[in-house]
Structure formats: structure tokens, C-alpha cells
PDB file of C-alpha atoms in Angstrom:
ATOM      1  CA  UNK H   4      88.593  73.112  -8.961  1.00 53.00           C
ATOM      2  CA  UNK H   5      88.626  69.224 -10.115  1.00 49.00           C
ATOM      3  CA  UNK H   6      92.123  70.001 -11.751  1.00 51.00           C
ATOM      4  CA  UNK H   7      93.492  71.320  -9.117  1.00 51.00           C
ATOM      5  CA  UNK H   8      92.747  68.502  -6.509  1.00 50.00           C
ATOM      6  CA  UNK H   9      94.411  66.365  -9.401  1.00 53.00           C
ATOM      7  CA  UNK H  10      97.500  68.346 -10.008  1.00 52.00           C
ATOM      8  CA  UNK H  11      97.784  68.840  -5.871  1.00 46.00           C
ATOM      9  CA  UNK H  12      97.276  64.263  -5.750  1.00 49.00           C
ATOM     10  CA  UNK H  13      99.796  63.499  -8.922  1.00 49.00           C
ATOM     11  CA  UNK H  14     102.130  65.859  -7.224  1.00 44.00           C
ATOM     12  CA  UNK H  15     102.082  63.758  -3.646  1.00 53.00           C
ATOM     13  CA  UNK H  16     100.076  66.336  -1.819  1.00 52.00           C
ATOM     14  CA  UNK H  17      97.229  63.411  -1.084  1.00 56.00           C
ATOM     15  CA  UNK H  18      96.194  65.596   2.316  1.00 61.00           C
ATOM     16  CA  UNK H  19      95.703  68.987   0.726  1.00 60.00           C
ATOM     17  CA  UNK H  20      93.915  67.563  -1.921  1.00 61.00           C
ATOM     18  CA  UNK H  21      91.559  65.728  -0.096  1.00 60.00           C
ATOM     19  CA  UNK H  22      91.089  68.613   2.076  1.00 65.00           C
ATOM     20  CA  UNK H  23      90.437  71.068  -0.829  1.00 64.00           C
ATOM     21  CA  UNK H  24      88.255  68.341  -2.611  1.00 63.00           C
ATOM     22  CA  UNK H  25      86.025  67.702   0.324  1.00 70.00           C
ATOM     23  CA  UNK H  26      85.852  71.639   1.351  1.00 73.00           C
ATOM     24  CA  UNK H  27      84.610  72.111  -2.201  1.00 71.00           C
ATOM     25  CA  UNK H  28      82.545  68.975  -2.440  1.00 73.00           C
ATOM     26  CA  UNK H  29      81.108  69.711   0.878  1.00 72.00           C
ATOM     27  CA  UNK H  30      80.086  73.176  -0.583  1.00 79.00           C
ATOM     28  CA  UNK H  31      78.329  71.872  -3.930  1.00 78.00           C
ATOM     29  CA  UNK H  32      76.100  70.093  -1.551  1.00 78.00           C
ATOM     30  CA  UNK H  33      75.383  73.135   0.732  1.00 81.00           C
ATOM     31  CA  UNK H  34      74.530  75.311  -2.308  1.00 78.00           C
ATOM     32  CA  UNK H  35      73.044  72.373  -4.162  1.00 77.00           C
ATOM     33  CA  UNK H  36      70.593  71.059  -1.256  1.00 76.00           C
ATOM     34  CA  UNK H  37      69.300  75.082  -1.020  1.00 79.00           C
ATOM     35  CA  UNK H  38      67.785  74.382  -4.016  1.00 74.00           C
ATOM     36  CA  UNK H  39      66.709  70.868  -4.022  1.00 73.00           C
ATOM     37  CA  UNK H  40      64.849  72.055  -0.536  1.00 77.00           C
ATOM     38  CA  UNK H  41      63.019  75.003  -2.294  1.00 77.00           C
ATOM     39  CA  UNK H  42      62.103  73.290  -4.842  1.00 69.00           C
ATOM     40  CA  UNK H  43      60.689  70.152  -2.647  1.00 70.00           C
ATOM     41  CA  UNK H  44      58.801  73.220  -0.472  1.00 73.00           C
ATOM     42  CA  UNK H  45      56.846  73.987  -4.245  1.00 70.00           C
ATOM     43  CA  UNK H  46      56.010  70.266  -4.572  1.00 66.00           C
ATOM     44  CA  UNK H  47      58.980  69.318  -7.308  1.00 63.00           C
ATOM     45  CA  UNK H  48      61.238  65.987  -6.661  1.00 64.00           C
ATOM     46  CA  UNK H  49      63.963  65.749  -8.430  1.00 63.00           C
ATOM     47  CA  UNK H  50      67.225  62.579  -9.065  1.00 63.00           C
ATOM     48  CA  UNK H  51      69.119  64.831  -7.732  1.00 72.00           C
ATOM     49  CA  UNK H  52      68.435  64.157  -3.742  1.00 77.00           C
ATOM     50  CA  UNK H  53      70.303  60.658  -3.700  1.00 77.00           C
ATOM     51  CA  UNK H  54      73.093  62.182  -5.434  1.00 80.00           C
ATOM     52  CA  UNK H  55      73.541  64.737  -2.727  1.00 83.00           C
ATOM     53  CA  UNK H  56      72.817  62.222   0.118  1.00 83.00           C
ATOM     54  CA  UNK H  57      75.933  60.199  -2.051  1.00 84.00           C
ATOM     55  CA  UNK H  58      78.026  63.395  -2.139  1.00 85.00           C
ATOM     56  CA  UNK H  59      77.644  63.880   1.627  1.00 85.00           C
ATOM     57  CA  UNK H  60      78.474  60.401   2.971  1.00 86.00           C
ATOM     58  CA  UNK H  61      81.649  59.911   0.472  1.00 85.00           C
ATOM     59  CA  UNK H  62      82.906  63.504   2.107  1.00 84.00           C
ATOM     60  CA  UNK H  63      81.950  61.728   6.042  1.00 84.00           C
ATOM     61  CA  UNK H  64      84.014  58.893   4.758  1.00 83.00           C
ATOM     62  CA  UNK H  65      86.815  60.217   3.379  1.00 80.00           C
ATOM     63  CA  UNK H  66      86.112  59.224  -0.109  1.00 80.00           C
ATOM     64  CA  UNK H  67      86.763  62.227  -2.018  1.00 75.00           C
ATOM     65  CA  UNK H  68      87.627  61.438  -4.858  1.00 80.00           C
ATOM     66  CA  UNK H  69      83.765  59.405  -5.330  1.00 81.00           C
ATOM     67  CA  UNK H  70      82.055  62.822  -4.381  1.00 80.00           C
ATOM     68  CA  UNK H  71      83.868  64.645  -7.113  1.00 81.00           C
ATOM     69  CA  UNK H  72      82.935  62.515  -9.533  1.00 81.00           C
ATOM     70  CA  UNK H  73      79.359  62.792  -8.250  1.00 82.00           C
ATOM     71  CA  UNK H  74      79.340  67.077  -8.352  1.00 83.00           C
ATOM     72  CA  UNK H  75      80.817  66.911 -11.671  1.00 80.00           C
ATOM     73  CA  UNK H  76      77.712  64.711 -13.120  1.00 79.00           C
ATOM     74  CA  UNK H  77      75.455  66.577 -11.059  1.00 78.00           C
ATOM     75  CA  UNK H  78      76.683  70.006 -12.471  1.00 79.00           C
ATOM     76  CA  UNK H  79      77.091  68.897 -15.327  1.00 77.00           C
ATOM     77  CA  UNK H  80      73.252  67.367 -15.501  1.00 72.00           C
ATOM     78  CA  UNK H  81      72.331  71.184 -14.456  1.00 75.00           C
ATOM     79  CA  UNK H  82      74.179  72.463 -17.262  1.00 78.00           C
ATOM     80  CA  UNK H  83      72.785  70.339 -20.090  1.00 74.00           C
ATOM     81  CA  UNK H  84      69.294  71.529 -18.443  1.00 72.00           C
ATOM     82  CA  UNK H  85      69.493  75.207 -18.386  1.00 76.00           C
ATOM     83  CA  UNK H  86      71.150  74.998 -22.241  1.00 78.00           C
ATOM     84  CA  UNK H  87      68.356  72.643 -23.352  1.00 72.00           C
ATOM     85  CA  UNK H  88      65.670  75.593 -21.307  1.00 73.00           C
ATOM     86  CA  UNK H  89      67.614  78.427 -23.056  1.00 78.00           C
ATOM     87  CA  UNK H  90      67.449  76.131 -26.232  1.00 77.00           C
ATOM     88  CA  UNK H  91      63.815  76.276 -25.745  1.00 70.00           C
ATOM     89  CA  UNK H  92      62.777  79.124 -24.612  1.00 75.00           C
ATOM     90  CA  UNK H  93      64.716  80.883 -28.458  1.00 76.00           C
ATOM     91  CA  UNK H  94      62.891  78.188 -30.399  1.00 71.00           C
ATOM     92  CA  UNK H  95      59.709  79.440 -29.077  1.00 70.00           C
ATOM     93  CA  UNK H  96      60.805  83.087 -29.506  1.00 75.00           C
ATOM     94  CA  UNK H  97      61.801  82.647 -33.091  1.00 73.00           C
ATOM     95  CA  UNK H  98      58.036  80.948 -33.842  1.00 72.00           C
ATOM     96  CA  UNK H  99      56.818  83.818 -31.629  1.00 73.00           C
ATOM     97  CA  UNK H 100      58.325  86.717 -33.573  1.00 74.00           C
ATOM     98  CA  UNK H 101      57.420  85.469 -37.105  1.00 75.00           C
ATOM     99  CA  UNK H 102      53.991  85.606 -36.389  1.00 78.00           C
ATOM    100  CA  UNK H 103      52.224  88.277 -38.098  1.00 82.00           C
ATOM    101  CA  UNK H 104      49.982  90.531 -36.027  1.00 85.00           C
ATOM    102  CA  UNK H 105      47.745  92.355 -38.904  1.00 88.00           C
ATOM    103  CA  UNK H 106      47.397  91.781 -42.524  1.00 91.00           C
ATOM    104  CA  UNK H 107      46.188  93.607 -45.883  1.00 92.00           C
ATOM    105  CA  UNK H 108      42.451  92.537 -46.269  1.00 94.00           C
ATOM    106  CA  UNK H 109      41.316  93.537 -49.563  1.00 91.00           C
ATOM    107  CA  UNK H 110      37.399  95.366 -50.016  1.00 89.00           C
ATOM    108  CA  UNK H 111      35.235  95.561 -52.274  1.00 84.00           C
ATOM    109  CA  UNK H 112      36.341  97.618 -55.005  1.00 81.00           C
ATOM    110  CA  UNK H 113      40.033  96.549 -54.355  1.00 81.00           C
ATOM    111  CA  UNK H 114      40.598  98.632 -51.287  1.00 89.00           C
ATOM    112  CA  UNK H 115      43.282  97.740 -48.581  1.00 91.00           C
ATOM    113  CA  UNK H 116      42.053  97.320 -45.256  1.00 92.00           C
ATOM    114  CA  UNK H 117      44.693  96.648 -42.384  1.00 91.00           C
ATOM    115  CA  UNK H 118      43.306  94.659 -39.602  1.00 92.00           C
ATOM    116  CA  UNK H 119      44.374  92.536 -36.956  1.00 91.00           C
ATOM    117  CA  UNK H 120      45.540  89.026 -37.843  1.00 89.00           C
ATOM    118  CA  UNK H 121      42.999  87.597 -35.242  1.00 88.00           C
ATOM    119  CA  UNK H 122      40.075  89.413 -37.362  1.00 92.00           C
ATOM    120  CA  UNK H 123      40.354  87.360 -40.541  1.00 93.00           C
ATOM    121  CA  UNK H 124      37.715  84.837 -41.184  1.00 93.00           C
ATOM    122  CA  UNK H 125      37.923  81.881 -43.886  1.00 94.00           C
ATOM    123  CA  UNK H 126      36.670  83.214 -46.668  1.00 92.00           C
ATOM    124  CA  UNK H 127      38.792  87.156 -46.692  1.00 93.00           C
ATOM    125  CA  UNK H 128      40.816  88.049 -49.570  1.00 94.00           C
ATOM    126  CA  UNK H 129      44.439  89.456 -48.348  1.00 94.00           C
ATOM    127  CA  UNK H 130      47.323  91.178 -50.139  1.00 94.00           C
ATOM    128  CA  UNK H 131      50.877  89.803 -49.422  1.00 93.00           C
ATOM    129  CA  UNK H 132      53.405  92.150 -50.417  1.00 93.00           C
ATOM    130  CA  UNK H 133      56.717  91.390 -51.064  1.00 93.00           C
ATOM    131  CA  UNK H 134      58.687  89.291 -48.084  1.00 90.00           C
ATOM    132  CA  UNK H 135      56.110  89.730 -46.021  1.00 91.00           C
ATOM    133  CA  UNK H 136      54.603  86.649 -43.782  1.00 91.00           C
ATOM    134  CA  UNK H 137      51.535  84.551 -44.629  1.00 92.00           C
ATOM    135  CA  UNK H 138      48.950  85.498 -41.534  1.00 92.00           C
ATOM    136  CA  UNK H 139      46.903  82.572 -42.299  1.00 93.00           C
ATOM    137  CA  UNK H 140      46.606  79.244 -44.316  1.00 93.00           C
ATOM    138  CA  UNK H 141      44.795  80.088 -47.952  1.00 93.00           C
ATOM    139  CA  UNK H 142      44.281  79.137 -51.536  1.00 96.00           C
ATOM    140  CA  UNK H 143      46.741  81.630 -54.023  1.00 95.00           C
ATOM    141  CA  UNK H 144      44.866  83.982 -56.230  1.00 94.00           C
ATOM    142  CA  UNK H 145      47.271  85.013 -57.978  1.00 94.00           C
ATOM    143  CA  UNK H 146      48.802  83.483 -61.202  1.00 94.00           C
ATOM    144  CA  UNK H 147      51.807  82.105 -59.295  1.00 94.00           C
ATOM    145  CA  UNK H 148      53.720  82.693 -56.389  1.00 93.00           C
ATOM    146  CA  UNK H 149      56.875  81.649 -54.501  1.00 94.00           C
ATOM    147  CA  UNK H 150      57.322  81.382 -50.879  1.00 94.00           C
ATOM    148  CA  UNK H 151      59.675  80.445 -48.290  1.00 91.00           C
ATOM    149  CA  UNK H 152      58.441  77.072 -46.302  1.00 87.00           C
ATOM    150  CA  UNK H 153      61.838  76.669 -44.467  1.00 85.00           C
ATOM    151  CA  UNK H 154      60.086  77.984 -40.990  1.00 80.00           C
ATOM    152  CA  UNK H 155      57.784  74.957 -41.756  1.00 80.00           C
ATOM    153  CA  UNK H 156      59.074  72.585 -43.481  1.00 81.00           C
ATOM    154  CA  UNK H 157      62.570  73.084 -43.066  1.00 79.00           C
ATOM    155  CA  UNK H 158      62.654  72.723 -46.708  1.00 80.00           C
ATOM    156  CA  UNK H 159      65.353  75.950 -47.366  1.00 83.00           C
ATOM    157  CA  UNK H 160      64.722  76.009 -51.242  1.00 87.00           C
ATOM    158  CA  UNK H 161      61.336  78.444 -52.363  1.00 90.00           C
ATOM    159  CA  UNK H 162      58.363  76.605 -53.200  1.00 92.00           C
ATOM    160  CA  UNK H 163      57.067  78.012 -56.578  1.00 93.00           C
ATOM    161  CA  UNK H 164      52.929  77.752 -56.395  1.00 93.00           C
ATOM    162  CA  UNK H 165      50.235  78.428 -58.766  1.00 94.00           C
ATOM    163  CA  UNK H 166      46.476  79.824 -58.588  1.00 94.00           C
ATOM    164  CA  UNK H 167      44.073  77.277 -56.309  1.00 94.00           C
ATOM    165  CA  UNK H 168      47.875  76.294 -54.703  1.00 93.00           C
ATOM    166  CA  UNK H 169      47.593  75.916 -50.439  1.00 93.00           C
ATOM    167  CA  UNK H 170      49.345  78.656 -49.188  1.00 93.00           C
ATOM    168  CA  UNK H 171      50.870  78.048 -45.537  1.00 90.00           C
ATOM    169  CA  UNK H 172      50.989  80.252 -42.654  1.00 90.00           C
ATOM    170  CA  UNK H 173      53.708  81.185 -41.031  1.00 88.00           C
ATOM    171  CA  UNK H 174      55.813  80.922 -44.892  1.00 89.00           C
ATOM    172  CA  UNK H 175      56.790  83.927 -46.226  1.00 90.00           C
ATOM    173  CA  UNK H 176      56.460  85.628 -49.704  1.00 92.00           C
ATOM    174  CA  UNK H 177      58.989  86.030 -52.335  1.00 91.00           C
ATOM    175  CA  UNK H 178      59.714  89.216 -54.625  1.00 91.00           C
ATOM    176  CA  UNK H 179      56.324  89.653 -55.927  1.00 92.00           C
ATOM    177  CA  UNK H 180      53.134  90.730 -54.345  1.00 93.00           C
ATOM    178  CA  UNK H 181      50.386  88.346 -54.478  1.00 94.00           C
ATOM    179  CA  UNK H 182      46.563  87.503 -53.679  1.00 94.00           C
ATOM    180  CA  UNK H 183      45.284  84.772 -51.297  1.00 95.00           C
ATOM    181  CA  UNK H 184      42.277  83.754 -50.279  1.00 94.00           C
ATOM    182  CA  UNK H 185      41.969  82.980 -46.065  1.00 94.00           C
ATOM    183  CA  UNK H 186      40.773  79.174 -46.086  1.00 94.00           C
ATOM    184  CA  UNK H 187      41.247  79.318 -41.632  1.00 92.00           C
ATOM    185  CA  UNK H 188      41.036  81.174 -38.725  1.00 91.00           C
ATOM    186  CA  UNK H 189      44.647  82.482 -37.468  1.00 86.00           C
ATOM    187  CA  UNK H 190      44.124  80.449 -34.250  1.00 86.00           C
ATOM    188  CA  UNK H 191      42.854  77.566 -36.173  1.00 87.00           C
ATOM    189  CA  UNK H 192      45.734  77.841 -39.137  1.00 88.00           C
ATOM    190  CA  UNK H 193      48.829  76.076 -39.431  1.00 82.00           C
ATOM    191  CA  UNK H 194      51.512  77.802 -37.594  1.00 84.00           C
ATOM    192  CA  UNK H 195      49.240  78.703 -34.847  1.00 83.00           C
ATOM    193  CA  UNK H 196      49.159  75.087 -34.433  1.00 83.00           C
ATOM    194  CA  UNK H 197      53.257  74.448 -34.713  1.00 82.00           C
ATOM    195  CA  UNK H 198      53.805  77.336 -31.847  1.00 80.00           C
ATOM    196  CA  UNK H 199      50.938  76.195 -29.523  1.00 79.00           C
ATOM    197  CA  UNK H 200      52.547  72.397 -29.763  1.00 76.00           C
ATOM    198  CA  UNK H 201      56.167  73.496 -28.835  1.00 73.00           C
ATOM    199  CA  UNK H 202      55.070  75.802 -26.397  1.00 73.00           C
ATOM    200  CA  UNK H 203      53.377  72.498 -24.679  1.00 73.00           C
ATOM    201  CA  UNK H 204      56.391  70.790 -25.190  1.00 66.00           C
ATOM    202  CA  UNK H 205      58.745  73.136 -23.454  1.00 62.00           C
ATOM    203  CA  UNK H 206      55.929  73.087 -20.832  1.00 63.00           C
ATOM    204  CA  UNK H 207      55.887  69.402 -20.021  1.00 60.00           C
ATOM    205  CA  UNK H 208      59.487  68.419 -20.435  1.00 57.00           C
ATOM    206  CA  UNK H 209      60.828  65.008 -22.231  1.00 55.00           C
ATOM    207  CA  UNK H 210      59.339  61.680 -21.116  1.00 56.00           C
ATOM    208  CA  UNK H 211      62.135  60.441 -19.235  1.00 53.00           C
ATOM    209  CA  UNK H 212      62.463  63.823 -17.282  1.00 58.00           C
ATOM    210  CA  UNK H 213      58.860  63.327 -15.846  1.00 56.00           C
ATOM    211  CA  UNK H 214      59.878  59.649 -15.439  1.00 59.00           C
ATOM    212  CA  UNK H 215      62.526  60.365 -13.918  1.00 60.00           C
ATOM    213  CA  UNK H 216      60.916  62.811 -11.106  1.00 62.00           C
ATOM    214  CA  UNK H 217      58.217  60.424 -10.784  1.00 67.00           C
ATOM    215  CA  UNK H 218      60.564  57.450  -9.331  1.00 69.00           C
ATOM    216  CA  UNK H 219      62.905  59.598  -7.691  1.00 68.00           C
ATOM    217  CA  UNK H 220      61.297  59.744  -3.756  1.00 72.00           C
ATOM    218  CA  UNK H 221      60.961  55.816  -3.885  1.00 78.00           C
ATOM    219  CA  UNK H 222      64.394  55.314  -5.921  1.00 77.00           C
ATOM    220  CA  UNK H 223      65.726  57.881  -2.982  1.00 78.00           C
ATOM    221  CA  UNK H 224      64.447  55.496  -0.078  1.00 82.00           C
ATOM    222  CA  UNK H 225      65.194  52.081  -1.641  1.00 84.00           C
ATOM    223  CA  UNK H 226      69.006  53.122  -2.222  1.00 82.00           C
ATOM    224  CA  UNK H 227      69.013  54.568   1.437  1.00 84.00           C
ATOM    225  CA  UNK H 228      67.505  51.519   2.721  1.00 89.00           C
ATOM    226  CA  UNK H 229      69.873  49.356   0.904  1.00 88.00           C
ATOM    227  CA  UNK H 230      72.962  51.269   1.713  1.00 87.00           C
ATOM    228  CA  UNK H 231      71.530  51.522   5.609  1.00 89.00           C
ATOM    229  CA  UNK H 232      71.804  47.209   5.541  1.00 92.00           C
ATOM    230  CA  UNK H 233      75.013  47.443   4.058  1.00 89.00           C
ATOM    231  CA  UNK H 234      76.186  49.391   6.808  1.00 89.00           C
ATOM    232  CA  UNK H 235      74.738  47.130   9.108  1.00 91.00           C
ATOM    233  CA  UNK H 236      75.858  44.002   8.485  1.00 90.00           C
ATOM    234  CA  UNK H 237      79.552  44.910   7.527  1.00 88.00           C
ATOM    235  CA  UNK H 238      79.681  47.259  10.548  1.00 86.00           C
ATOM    236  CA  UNK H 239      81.448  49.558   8.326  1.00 86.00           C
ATOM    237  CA  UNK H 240      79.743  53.563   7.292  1.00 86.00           C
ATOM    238  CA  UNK H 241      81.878  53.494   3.964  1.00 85.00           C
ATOM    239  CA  UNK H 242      79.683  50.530   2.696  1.00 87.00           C
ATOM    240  CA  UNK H 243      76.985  52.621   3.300  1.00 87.00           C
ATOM    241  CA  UNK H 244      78.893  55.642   1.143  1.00 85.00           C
ATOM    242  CA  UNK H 245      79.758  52.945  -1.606  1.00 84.00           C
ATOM    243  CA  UNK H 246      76.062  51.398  -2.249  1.00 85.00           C
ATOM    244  CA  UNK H 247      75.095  55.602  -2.728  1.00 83.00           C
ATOM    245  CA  UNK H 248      77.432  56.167  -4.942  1.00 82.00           C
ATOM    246  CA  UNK H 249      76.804  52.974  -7.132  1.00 80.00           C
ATOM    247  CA  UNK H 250      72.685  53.994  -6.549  1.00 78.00           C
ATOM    248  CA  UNK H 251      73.526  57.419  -7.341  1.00 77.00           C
ATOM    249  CA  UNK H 252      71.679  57.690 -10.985  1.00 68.00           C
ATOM    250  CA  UNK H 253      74.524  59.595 -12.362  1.00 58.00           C
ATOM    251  CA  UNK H 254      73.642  58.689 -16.246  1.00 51.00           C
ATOM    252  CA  UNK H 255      69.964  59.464 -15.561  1.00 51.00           C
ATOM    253  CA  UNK H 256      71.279  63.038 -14.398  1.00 54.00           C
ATOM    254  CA  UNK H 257      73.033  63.465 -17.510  1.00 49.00           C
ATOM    255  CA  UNK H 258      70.834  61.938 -20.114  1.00 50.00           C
ATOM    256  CA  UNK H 259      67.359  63.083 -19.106  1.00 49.00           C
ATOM    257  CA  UNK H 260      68.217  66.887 -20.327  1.00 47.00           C
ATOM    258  CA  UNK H 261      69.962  65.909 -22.979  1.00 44.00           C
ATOM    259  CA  UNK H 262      67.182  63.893 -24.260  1.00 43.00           C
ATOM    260  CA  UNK H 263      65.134  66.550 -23.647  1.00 42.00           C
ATOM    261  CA  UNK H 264      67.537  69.310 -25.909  1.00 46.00           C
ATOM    262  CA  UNK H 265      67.668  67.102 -28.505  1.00 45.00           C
ATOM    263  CA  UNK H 266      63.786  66.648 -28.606  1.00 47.00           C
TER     264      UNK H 266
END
């Protein structure tokens, strides 16, 4: 819609394209503001209110050009946000599905038991067959043994072990099927750790996203206040517009979920 209020003003037709921009300016707002309103009704402030209170005075004014700019960072801001939530949400689905949910505890007498993963206790002797998953952290029993550390480590080459070696959970086995000893709980293992610590951090958000919805009610009033004095003393409304716009954290919009996707 942007390029078309440009073509329509670089071909001369100013008054159609500040029609069209301000229709469609005027309706990012409406749609926007639904749910900046729910979401103040659950208790959640966001940067986005003086940005919409910007968007909605440069439209009274005439200034349409200034509220496009505005919805594009605004949108744009959204769109970094749901790909950094989506970004997210598979990171924690890929730690999810690679952990194991039972495991090949070995008896007395060299009998394979299958149990739950959530059943071993330090101290069990488990079977990993070939590509299979390490349940838990342990010591090697076998001879040797190689195993994948990449879901770790991020190390993408195999890491060749001997016996008394620390085994990781969460890597996975190579070709051959080995012998561990269980040296943690699952919960207490280190994996188990690695998922609960991203699933906090999906949980919380970045820093400066919490910072930023912490300031924005006060950061809202002061540029309203501001832009309200303006207004008054220049007995003109599109100072008032122009101090919103310039208040209008715009950057903040557009770097706080981007800081948080690349966290």
C-alpha cells in the first residue's frame, strides 16, 4: 500500500495519495489499537501506544506521509516479533523432540529392561544402541565410543570417547552399541538443564523487551505532555503531531525483537 501512495505522489496525484495514505493509516491504527486495548485489559503495556497516539494526530493533521513511516516501523516491529516467537517456539521443539522418553536398563545377568527415562537413578547400567540418544549424563563402559555432541555443543564433528569417558545427555550414539553407566537423574542431567533454561528464556523475553514495557506508560505521558505544551504555546495542533512523531520510539520498536531473535 506504501508504494502505491508513492507511485500515486511522484505521479502529481498529491490528493489521492494523501487520501489513500491516511484511509490506510487511519486503519492500521483502528486494527492496531484493538489489540493494544486487549492486551492493556490483561495487564500488558506495550511502546507501541505512543506510536499509535503519533499515527493518529499526523492523519488529524494532514501529515501523511509521517504516519506511514510510523505503521511501517510499527508493522514491521510486529513482524520481527512473531518471527523471533516462531524462532522460539522450533528451538524449543527441536530440544523437546530429542529427548528420549525410555531407555535400555541392563539387569542382573545382562537382561534388557525398558523403562521410562524418568525411572533411572545414578548408579543404572543402560544399553545405547546404535544412533540412539543418551537419556542421561554417565561414565562409558564400554571400550570406546563415538557420539554426536552437535545438539550440545554445537561441535558438528563426533567426539570419539573411551571407558570412564563423561557421556552427555541429550548426544547421540554412533554406529556401535555401547554401555554407560547413569552418573544423574534425567531431570537433574545435562540436557534437562539446556531445555528447562530456553524454555525460561522464551518465557521472559530479552532484557530490553521487559525494559522497554516497563517505561512505556510514563514514556507514553511525558511525550503527550510535551507535545500538549508544544501545542500550546505555538497555538498550532501539528506541533503537537511533530513532538509524537520525534517521541515515537520507532528504533526501540524495531530493535527490542530483534534483540530478542538473535538471543
Amino acid at each position: 500500500m506504501g508504494g502505491v501512495v508513492l507511485m500515486l505522489w511522484v505521479l502529481g496525484h498529491q490528493g489521492r495519495a494523501q487520501v489513500l495514505g491516511s484511509v490506510f493509516a487511519g486503519a492500521a491504527a483502528v486494527q492496531r489499537g484493538a489489540v493494544m486495548i486487549r492486551d492493556m485489559v490483561h495487564g500488558r503495556w506495550g511502546v507501541d501506544i505512543l506510536a499509535l497516539t503519533a499515527i493518529v494526530s499526523t492523519v488529524a493533521v494532514g501529515e501523511y506521509i509521517a504516519a506511514l513511516i510510523v505503521v511501517l516501523m510499527l508493522y514491521g516491529g510486529s513482524a520481527l516479533e512473531d518471527y523471533a516467537t516462531a524462532r522460539a517456539k522450533g528451538e524449543l521443539s527441536a530440544l523437546l523432540d530429542r529427548v528420549p522418553q525410555t531407555a535400555h536398563r541392563e539387569q542382573p545377568g545382562g537382561k534388557l529392561e525398558d523403562v521410562a527415562a524418568t525411572q533411572i537413578v545414578p548408579g543404572d547400567v543402560l544399553v545405547l544402541r546404535p544412533a540412539e540418544v543418551v537419556p542421561v549424563d554417565g561414565r562409558l563402559l564400554s571400550a570406546a565410543g563415538s557420539f554426536d555432541e552437535s545438539a550440545i555443543t554445537g561441535e558438528s564433528l563426533p567426539v570419539e570417547l573411551v571407558r570412564g569417558g563423561s557421556v552427555l545427555s541429550g548426544s547421540g550414539n554412533g554406529a556401535a552399541a555401547v554401555r554407560l553407566a547413569a552418573t544423574a537423574a534425567a531431570e537433574h542431567s545435562q540436557y534437562s538443564r539446556i531445555v528447562a533454561l530456553v524454555r525460561d528464556a522464551a518465557a521472559s523475553g530479552a532484557p530490553v523487551v521487559r525494559l522497554a514495557d516497563r517505561y512505556a506508560v510514563p514514556f507514553t505521558v511525558l511525550g503527550l505532555v510535551l507535545g500538549g505544551v508544544a501545542w500550546l504555546i505555538s497555538g498550532q495542533a501539528l506541533r503537537f503531531a511533530e513532538v509524537l512523531v520525534v517521541a515515537t520510539p520507532c528504533p526501540l520498536l524495531i530493535a527490542a525483537p530483534w534483540h530478542f531473535s538473535a538471543a
